[in-house]
XYZ file of C-alpha atoms in Angstrom:
529
model
C -14.844 -29.031 38.775
C -11.854 -27.177 37.284
C -11.694 -24.759 40.222
C -11.720 -27.651 42.685
C -8.945 -29.475 40.830
C -6.744 -26.364 40.777
C -7.281 -25.843 44.505
C -6.427 -29.457 45.293
C -3.375 -29.533 42.997
C -1.794 -26.230 43.952
C 1.407 -26.235 45.976
C 0.553 -27.043 49.580
C -2.903 -28.384 48.607
C -4.326 -31.777 49.475
C -2.618 -33.304 46.436
C 0.639 -33.383 48.428
C -0.788 -36.421 50.204
C -1.880 -38.141 47.002
C -0.099 -40.984 45.319
C 1.500 -40.573 41.897
C -1.428 -42.434 40.341
C -3.965 -40.073 41.928
C -2.073 -37.001 40.709
C -1.914 -38.464 37.203
C -5.677 -39.074 37.164
C -6.403 -35.552 38.417
C -4.118 -33.948 35.832
C -5.602 -36.085 33.056
C -9.071 -34.876 34.069
C -7.810 -31.289 34.072
C -6.228 -31.835 30.620
C -9.521 -33.125 29.204
C -11.527 -30.274 30.689
C -8.919 -27.704 29.622
C -9.203 -28.485 25.921
C -11.773 -25.697 25.707
C -11.719 -22.244 27.270
C -15.319 -22.389 28.479
C -15.597 -22.844 32.220
C -11.820 -23.157 32.645
C -10.876 -19.632 33.647
C -9.001 -20.784 36.752
C -6.500 -22.668 34.562
C -5.533 -19.454 32.762
C -4.856 -17.424 35.905
C -1.429 -16.955 37.469
C -2.361 -19.436 40.176
C -3.421 -21.987 37.570
C -0.194 -21.596 35.551
C 1.902 -21.751 38.729
C 0.108 -24.951 39.792
C 0.776 -26.628 36.448
C 4.430 -25.531 36.550
C 4.717 -26.991 40.070
C 3.536 -30.435 38.950
C 5.540 -30.350 35.701
C 8.774 -29.816 37.613
C 9.367 -26.307 36.241
C 8.734 -24.540 39.535
C 11.311 -26.379 41.616
C 13.052 -28.698 39.200
C 14.678 -31.750 40.733
C 15.567 -35.195 39.435
C 12.531 -36.529 41.280
C 10.068 -34.115 39.650
C 11.305 -34.177 36.026
C 10.099 -36.659 33.403
C 7.644 -38.679 35.426
C 4.097 -39.478 34.324
C 2.422 -36.722 36.369
C 4.942 -34.109 35.185
C 4.286 -35.001 31.549
C 0.520 -34.703 32.094
C 1.063 -31.280 33.667
C 3.191 -30.232 30.664
C 0.321 -31.201 28.340
C -2.042 -29.004 30.376
C 0.458 -26.136 30.157
C 0.854 -26.521 26.403
C -2.928 -26.467 25.927
C -3.279 -23.356 28.094
C -0.510 -21.473 26.265
C -2.060 -22.400 22.934
C -5.680 -21.593 23.764
C -5.016 -18.411 25.782
C -2.045 -16.340 24.491
C -2.368 -13.945 27.498
C -1.028 -16.799 29.649
C 2.363 -16.535 27.925
C 3.467 -13.340 29.740
C 2.467 -15.047 32.996
C 4.613 -18.032 32.063
C 7.504 -15.691 31.256
C 7.113 -13.806 34.534
C 7.298 -17.107 36.418
C 10.505 -17.930 34.445
C 8.941 -20.983 32.862
C 10.902 -20.448 29.634
C 14.163 -20.458 31.590
C 13.413 -23.799 33.278
C 12.197 -25.359 29.989
C 15.398 -24.399 28.176
C 17.727 -25.556 30.949
C 15.834 -28.848 31.284
C 16.334 -29.637 27.597
C 20.066 -30.145 28.157
C 19.255 -33.390 30.006
C 19.980 -35.857 27.224
C 18.235 -38.674 29.142
C 14.812 -37.036 28.805
C 12.166 -39.222 27.189
C 10.846 -38.459 23.729
C 7.566 -37.340 25.247
C 9.199 -34.823 27.594
C 11.479 -33.462 24.862
C 8.440 -33.054 22.618
C 6.440 -31.221 25.283
C 9.243 -28.880 26.365
C 9.929 -27.958 22.724
C 6.203 -27.434 22.070
C 5.932 -25.049 25.040
C 9.073 -23.150 23.988
C 7.745 -22.904 20.430
C 4.513 -21.327 21.696
C 6.177 -18.772 23.987
C 8.755 -17.664 21.378
C 6.256 -16.683 18.676
C 7.301 -13.143 17.681
C 8.504 -12.061 21.118
C 11.981 -10.572 21.346
C 12.274 -10.438 25.144
C 11.905 -14.200 25.676
C 14.085 -15.052 22.681
C 16.830 -12.689 23.860
C 16.917 -14.204 27.336
C 16.835 -17.751 25.957
C 19.660 -17.161 23.462
C 21.855 -14.856 25.546
C 21.282 -16.184 29.081
C 19.877 -19.722 29.047
C 21.931 -21.562 26.392
C 18.972 -22.100 24.042
C 21.199 -22.884 21.048
C 23.210 -25.568 22.853
C 20.161 -27.068 24.562
C 18.053 -27.442 21.417
C 21.171 -28.942 19.816
C 21.119 -31.619 22.541
C 17.575 -32.552 21.516
C 18.469 -32.763 17.820
C 21.591 -34.838 18.427
C 20.002 -37.256 20.901
C 17.105 -37.854 18.533
C 19.471 -38.624 15.663
C 21.317 -41.145 17.874
C 18.299 -42.609 19.691
C 16.491 -45.780 18.683
C 12.665 -45.826 18.596
C 11.229 -46.220 22.108
C 7.905 -47.691 21.023
C 5.820 -44.724 22.191
C 3.585 -42.499 20.082
C 6.175 -39.722 20.324
C 8.368 -40.684 17.390
C 11.692 -39.267 16.275
C 9.920 -37.305 13.546
C 7.518 -35.677 16.029
C 10.269 -34.590 18.436
C 12.512 -33.282 15.652
C 9.587 -31.375 14.165
C 8.848 -29.555 17.437
C 12.536 -28.835 18.068
C 12.979 -27.431 14.543
C 9.853 -25.273 14.861
C 11.239 -23.849 18.115
C 14.630 -23.304 16.484
C 13.001 -21.534 13.531
C 11.296 -19.105 15.932
C 14.627 -18.355 17.592
C 16.362 -17.682 14.275
C 13.585 -15.597 12.772
C 13.287 -13.342 15.852
C 16.994 -13.084 16.763
C 17.931 -10.445 14.115
C 15.176 -8.183 15.510
C 16.700 -8.125 19.000
C 18.365 -4.891 20.062
C 21.816 -5.634 21.476
C 24.253 -2.954 22.610
C 27.170 -4.515 20.754
C 25.100 -4.606 17.525
C 23.636 -1.106 17.798
C 25.358 0.101 14.611
C 24.912 -3.100 12.611
C 23.152 -3.087 9.256
C 20.390 -5.604 8.574
C 22.844 -7.790 6.686
C 25.364 -7.659 9.518
C 22.663 -8.628 12.017
C 21.746 -11.601 9.851
C 25.401 -12.623 9.701
C 25.649 -12.331 13.488
C 22.596 -14.550 13.894
C 24.191 -17.124 11.626
C 27.297 -17.194 13.804
C 25.261 -17.678 16.977
C 23.480 -20.699 15.491
C 26.282 -22.060 13.297
C 27.046 -24.998 15.603
C 23.641 -26.506 14.696
C 24.159 -26.428 10.923
C 25.883 -29.841 10.564
C 23.113 -31.515 12.592
C 20.388 -29.940 10.472
C 22.143 -31.071 7.307
C 22.468 -34.542 8.831
C 18.702 -34.648 9.446
C 18.036 -33.946 5.772
C 20.642 -36.413 4.538
C 20.063 -39.273 6.981
C 16.274 -39.471 7.384
C 14.578 -40.756 4.206
C 11.886 -38.378 2.885
C 8.311 -39.588 2.852
C 6.595 -40.735 -0.341
C 4.819 -39.466 -2.355
C 4.957 -36.065 -0.584
C 8.583 -35.568 0.497
C 8.034 -32.013 1.758
C 6.633 -33.240 5.050
C 7.997 -32.837 8.615
C 10.712 -33.050 9.721
C 12.242 -32.264 6.289
C 10.036 -29.249 5.640
C 10.950 -27.687 8.996
C 14.654 -28.462 8.546
C 14.486 -26.624 5.219
C 12.800 -23.638 6.897
C 15.624 -23.461 9.438
C 18.280 -23.875 6.758
C 16.735 -20.976 4.836
C 17.657 -18.615 7.687
C 21.379 -19.336 7.580
C 23.422 -16.705 5.711
C 25.130 -17.861 2.535
C 28.624 -17.307 3.915
C 27.910 -19.420 7.003
C 26.455 -22.224 4.917
C 29.493 -22.178 2.633
C 31.983 -22.296 5.523
C 30.440 -25.002 7.680
C 29.235 -27.582 5.160
C 31.960 -29.813 3.729
C 32.121 -30.742 0.057
C 30.805 -34.232 0.709
C 27.996 -32.872 2.890
C 27.143 -30.267 0.284
C 27.041 -32.833 -2.511
C 24.816 -35.138 -0.461
C 22.601 -32.229 0.575
C 22.178 -31.083 -3.014
C 21.240 -34.601 -4.081
C 18.586 -34.837 -1.374
C 17.132 -31.358 -1.909
C 16.951 -31.628 -5.703
C 15.360 -35.068 -5.413
C 12.763 -33.694 -2.992
C 12.003 -30.872 -5.429
C 11.807 -33.286 -8.365
C 9.491 -35.675 -6.492
C 7.255 -32.813 -5.335
C 6.883 -31.383 -8.846
C 6.316 -34.835 -10.307
C 3.677 -35.784 -7.758
C 1.791 -32.505 -7.450
C 2.559 -30.401 -10.535
C 3.475 -32.847 -13.293
C 1.135 -31.362 -15.869
C 0.988 -28.555 -18.394
C -2.533 -27.754 -17.205
C -2.396 -26.159 -13.745
C -6.153 -26.481 -13.416
C -5.745 -30.270 -13.257
C -4.210 -30.061 -9.761
C -5.885 -28.821 -6.601
C -2.659 -27.000 -5.707
C -2.402 -28.865 -2.422
C 0.032 -31.304 -0.856
C -1.730 -33.108 1.996
C -3.955 -30.069 2.420
C -1.109 -27.540 2.304
C -0.919 -24.944 -0.463
C 1.970 -25.782 -2.784
C 2.738 -22.100 -3.272
C 3.648 -22.013 0.432
C 5.671 -25.203 0.907
C 7.772 -25.329 -2.281
C 9.402 -21.825 -2.308
C 11.488 -22.329 0.916
C 13.144 -25.371 -0.662
C 13.867 -23.437 -3.866
C 15.286 -20.519 -1.835
C 17.656 -22.877 0.000
C 18.877 -24.272 -3.332
C 19.352 -20.711 -4.607
C 21.382 -19.799 -1.507
C 23.589 -22.850 -1.950
C 24.087 -22.069 -5.639
C 25.131 -18.532 -4.710
C 27.680 -19.813 -2.182
C 30.267 -20.985 -4.707
C 31.020 -22.197 -8.247
C 31.132 -25.905 -7.326
C 27.584 -25.964 -5.981
C 26.409 -23.848 -8.909
C 27.963 -26.230 -11.436
C 26.469 -29.260 -9.686
C 23.008 -27.689 -9.693
C 23.373 -26.633 -13.323
C 24.109 -30.207 -14.340
C 21.094 -31.453 -12.388
C 18.530 -28.777 -13.205
C 19.478 -27.721 -16.750
C 21.575 -30.492 -18.328
C 23.184 -29.927 -21.725
C 21.857 -33.206 -23.151
C 18.233 -32.099 -22.929
C 15.794 -33.255 -25.610
C 15.381 -30.346 -28.043
C 13.125 -32.144 -30.482
C 10.243 -30.343 -28.722
C 9.910 -27.095 -26.715
C 11.951 -27.225 -23.523
C 8.914 -26.855 -21.262
C 7.264 -29.943 -22.731
C 7.816 -33.451 -21.482
C 8.255 -35.333 -18.228
C 11.858 -34.471 -17.371
C 12.911 -32.602 -14.225
C 14.093 -29.622 -16.265
C 10.811 -29.465 -18.221
C 8.801 -29.454 -15.001
C 10.935 -26.621 -13.633
C 10.734 -24.572 -16.831
C 6.938 -24.898 -16.891
C 6.821 -23.291 -13.462
C 8.570 -20.170 -14.837
C 5.321 -19.152 -16.547
C 2.924 -20.394 -13.867
C -0.090 -18.158 -13.292
C -1.643 -20.064 -10.420
C 1.521 -20.359 -8.307
C 3.252 -16.943 -8.374
C 5.664 -17.697 -5.495
C 6.844 -20.898 -7.160
C 7.200 -18.995 -10.443
C 9.379 -16.276 -8.923
C 11.609 -18.539 -6.825
C 12.146 -21.130 -9.566
C 12.967 -18.394 -12.096
C 15.480 -16.870 -9.677
C 17.073 -20.274 -9.008
C 17.552 -21.009 -12.705
C 18.848 -17.473 -13.271
C 21.460 -17.919 -10.511
C 22.685 -21.295 -11.788
C 23.039 -19.645 -15.211
C 25.525 -17.148 -13.688
C 22.793 -14.482 -13.773
C 23.369 -14.160 -17.515
C 20.183 -13.582 -19.571
C 21.729 -15.144 -22.689
C 22.687 -18.334 -20.815
C 19.246 -18.539 -19.230
C 17.563 -18.074 -22.604
C 19.719 -20.770 -24.174
C 18.739 -23.304 -21.506
C 15.042 -22.520 -21.019
C 13.969 -20.675 -24.181
C 13.231 -16.954 -24.347
C 9.483 -17.578 -24.365
C 9.726 -19.011 -20.836
C 12.246 -16.456 -19.530
C 10.753 -13.307 -21.089
C 8.485 -12.375 -18.161
C 11.210 -12.868 -15.559
C 13.789 -10.872 -17.547
C 11.418 -8.028 -18.367
C 10.304 -7.711 -14.721
C 13.960 -7.119 -13.838
C 14.547 -4.725 -16.750
C 17.135 -7.059 -18.237
C 15.809 -6.715 -21.761
C 16.105 -9.157 -24.644
C 19.421 -11.034 -24.987
C 21.533 -10.438 -28.076
C 21.047 -14.082 -29.030
C 17.425 -13.166 -29.767
C 17.662 -9.539 -30.946
C 20.553 -10.305 -33.294
C 18.187 -12.059 -35.686
C 16.809 -10.395 -38.846
C 13.523 -10.726 -40.655
C 12.327 -9.836 -44.126
C 9.191 -7.685 -44.192
C 7.209 -7.362 -47.430
C 5.783 -3.938 -48.265
C 2.762 -4.642 -50.481
C 2.449 -1.016 -51.601
C 6.077 -0.581 -52.616
C 6.729 -4.252 -53.459
C 10.145 -4.322 -51.820
C 11.865 -6.064 -48.905
C 13.364 -4.351 -45.896
C 15.668 -5.777 -43.255
C 14.637 -5.001 -39.663
C 16.500 -5.806 -36.455
C 14.282 -7.358 -33.775
C 14.131 -5.351 -30.567
C 11.002 -6.601 -28.799
C 9.575 -10.045 -28.011
C 6.875 -9.575 -30.668
C 9.461 -8.595 -33.258
C 11.648 -11.473 -32.155
C 8.811 -13.888 -32.819
C 8.479 -12.487 -36.341
C 12.229 -12.720 -36.717
C 12.269 -16.374 -35.845
C 9.354 -17.254 -38.081
C 11.138 -15.501 -40.934
C 14.380 -17.272 -40.275
C 12.729 -20.669 -40.041
C 11.949 -20.688 -43.729
C 15.525 -19.823 -44.635
C 17.247 -22.503 -42.526
C 19.233 -24.847 -44.755
C 22.110 -25.889 -42.476
C 23.281 -29.479 -42.197
C 23.218 -29.206 -38.347
C 19.941 -28.497 -36.516
C 19.394 -24.880 -35.525
C 17.710 -23.935 -32.239
C 14.691 -21.679 -31.997
C 15.592 -19.212 -29.180
C 11.935 -18.729 -28.264
C 11.100 -22.368 -27.536
C 14.583 -23.847 -27.193
C 13.628 -26.592 -29.664
C 15.260 -27.408 -32.981
C 13.760 -25.859 -36.086
C 11.893 -28.532 -38.046
C 13.733 -30.019 -41.025
C 11.875 -28.995 -44.229
C 12.683 -32.295 -45.916
C 11.234 -34.175 -42.935
C 8.074 -32.100 -43.187
C 7.754 -32.865 -46.894
C 8.329 -36.560 -46.223
C 5.720 -36.564 -43.477
C 3.202 -34.849 -45.734
C 3.906 -37.284 -48.530
C 2.967 -40.132 -46.208
C -0.350 -38.468 -45.257
C -3.597 -39.455 -46.885
C -5.862 -36.804 -48.402
C -8.225 -37.143 -45.439
C -5.337 -36.560 -43.000
C -4.200 -33.502 -44.964
C -7.714 -32.070 -44.930
C -7.978 -32.746 -41.168
C -4.644 -31.013 -40.499
C -5.627 -28.074 -42.700
C -8.920 -27.749 -40.833
C -7.098 -27.794 -37.488
C -4.766 -25.014 -38.612
C -7.641 -22.925 -39.922
C -9.453 -23.268 -36.599
C -6.293 -22.183 -34.829
C -6.036 -19.057 -37.000
C -9.625 -18.172 -36.216
C -9.149 -18.667 -32.435
C -6.043 -16.481 -32.485
C -7.949 -13.753 -34.305
C -10.958 -13.873 -31.956
C -8.904 -13.869 -28.734
C -6.690 -11.026 -29.926
C -3.470 -12.995 -29.473
C -2.335 -11.802 -32.872
C -3.939 -9.938 -35.742
C -3.994 -12.796 -38.205
C -6.412 -13.475 -41.037
C -7.818 -16.868 -41.801
C -6.231 -17.875 -45.138
C -9.287 -19.910 -46.046
C -11.491 -16.914 -45.439
C -9.160 -14.720 -47.465
C -9.187 -17.257 -50.282
C -12.977 -17.439 -50.116
C -13.290 -13.647 -50.283
C -11.016 -13.457 -53.312
C -13.004 -16.196 -55.048
C -16.290 -14.396 -54.397
C -14.787 -11.151 -55.725
C -13.701 -12.931 -58.900
C -17.154 -14.485 -59.278
C -18.811 -11.078 -58.886
C -16.395 -9.555 -61.410
C -17.139 -12.205 -64.048
C -20.876 -12.012 -63.390
C -20.737 -8.257 -63.816
C -18.766 -8.591 -67.038
C -21.232 -11.159 -68.381
C -24.195 -8.932 -67.457
C -22.662 -5.911 -69.203
C -21.930 -7.923 -72.392
C -25.500 -9.186 -72.453
C -26.907 -5.664 -72.006
C -24.726 -4.407 -74.874
C -25.962 -7.208 -77.158
C -29.598 -6.460 -76.277
C -29.058 -2.757 -76.995
C -27.568 -3.538 -80.443
C -30.475 -5.847 -81.248
C -33.015 -3.140 -80.429
C -31.186 -0.596 -82.587
C -30.228 -2.726 -85.625
C -32.238 -5.837 -85.240
C -30.979 -9.377 -85.158
C -28.251 -10.230 -87.622
């Protein structure tokens, strides 16, 4: 069946005498049969690819052959073949199909369906192949032509078909991402002595004309709810991630940058709130519409980091949004339902290592890459892993503390400067008992205020005896869990108290036994008095 259809449809075959309706029906049958590779070998041959290109208008493109129903059906067959059989892609390249696809995209009157199909085919043939990408970018105006698709979609009203604005933009952005990710790998004579950074900068310049349109896509099209990191926004973010910082800083105006930051931070906030708004990572499946969160969130965070690195204005705006000064310090900074608390919790995430690393880097950049500033805004307990992995050590704001250590053998106090996280924890616990300032002092480990001793006494005074016993039992259980898990070598005070009591009981029993034995010995020797 497939062989017969290819023979009838090939250039010069009997299909030249068919009506448009007959060609459409034949191509639809071929599309249905070609959804599997079994029994369809003739589709994946050079003759089969040439036949599909002929009916799609890519072989001899004219106004009469482009964007009609039969040509769109042929494009669908081509897209299926290129997807199912990657060896057909070199055939398509040899027949200059990529050239005709790119040049056809500049026709701004193309329907949504045709734009979608051309972009889908170009996306498939540009997957990690430098030869096609080089010819598209250098010879066939790929940058300008994909820009035509993006701009016409932003200006076009819905046409009522299944091929929506979001679908076309998604395919165009996927194709653009391929171009940008492969372009720095291309060997060009004029860039023979370029460093990797210089090649990246050159790529940014080649694609810089598209930056305002990509920003406009993010700003203009409302994100979906409750998962805002969905196409086309997710793909626009992927493309934006490939622009060098200098290019982004030069081509985005202040108003655009402010609007872009608002949109991107809101997308990040909504994503964390919907998918990761919990202290317990086990309570989430780690997915957003079936996609692993550790894959979709980091590109957004990287874009925000790049923008923050571009200049002080963006950095200040992000600082005010991500780590505001008026944060609630009545509890540890990673607790609560605020945007900053959700971000800080991700700094110690075990399940999502990519989110942990990118979020930590973002917060570090907005804090001017200063460990002390980062510690002040997130708490050293949350920043310790990130700082130690980069050999940045413990900030002076933490190591400058002192603690009193009691030597039981010598019965004297020594002052020790904290130099490690463990020592710092001891430092802070020692200082907590000596705080008597009228203004609240901040615990550098948690970022929360030290508790007011008078408030603690007042709270305990209001507790019933049963509540006190319940709280004491909870604390004793906590001591025992810490001892068993090896978190810290701590002794249960109740157990210690019990041991001392038993020792005293044994001592008094022994004393009483000895006195009784002495009395009995005297009675035997002298008799009762």
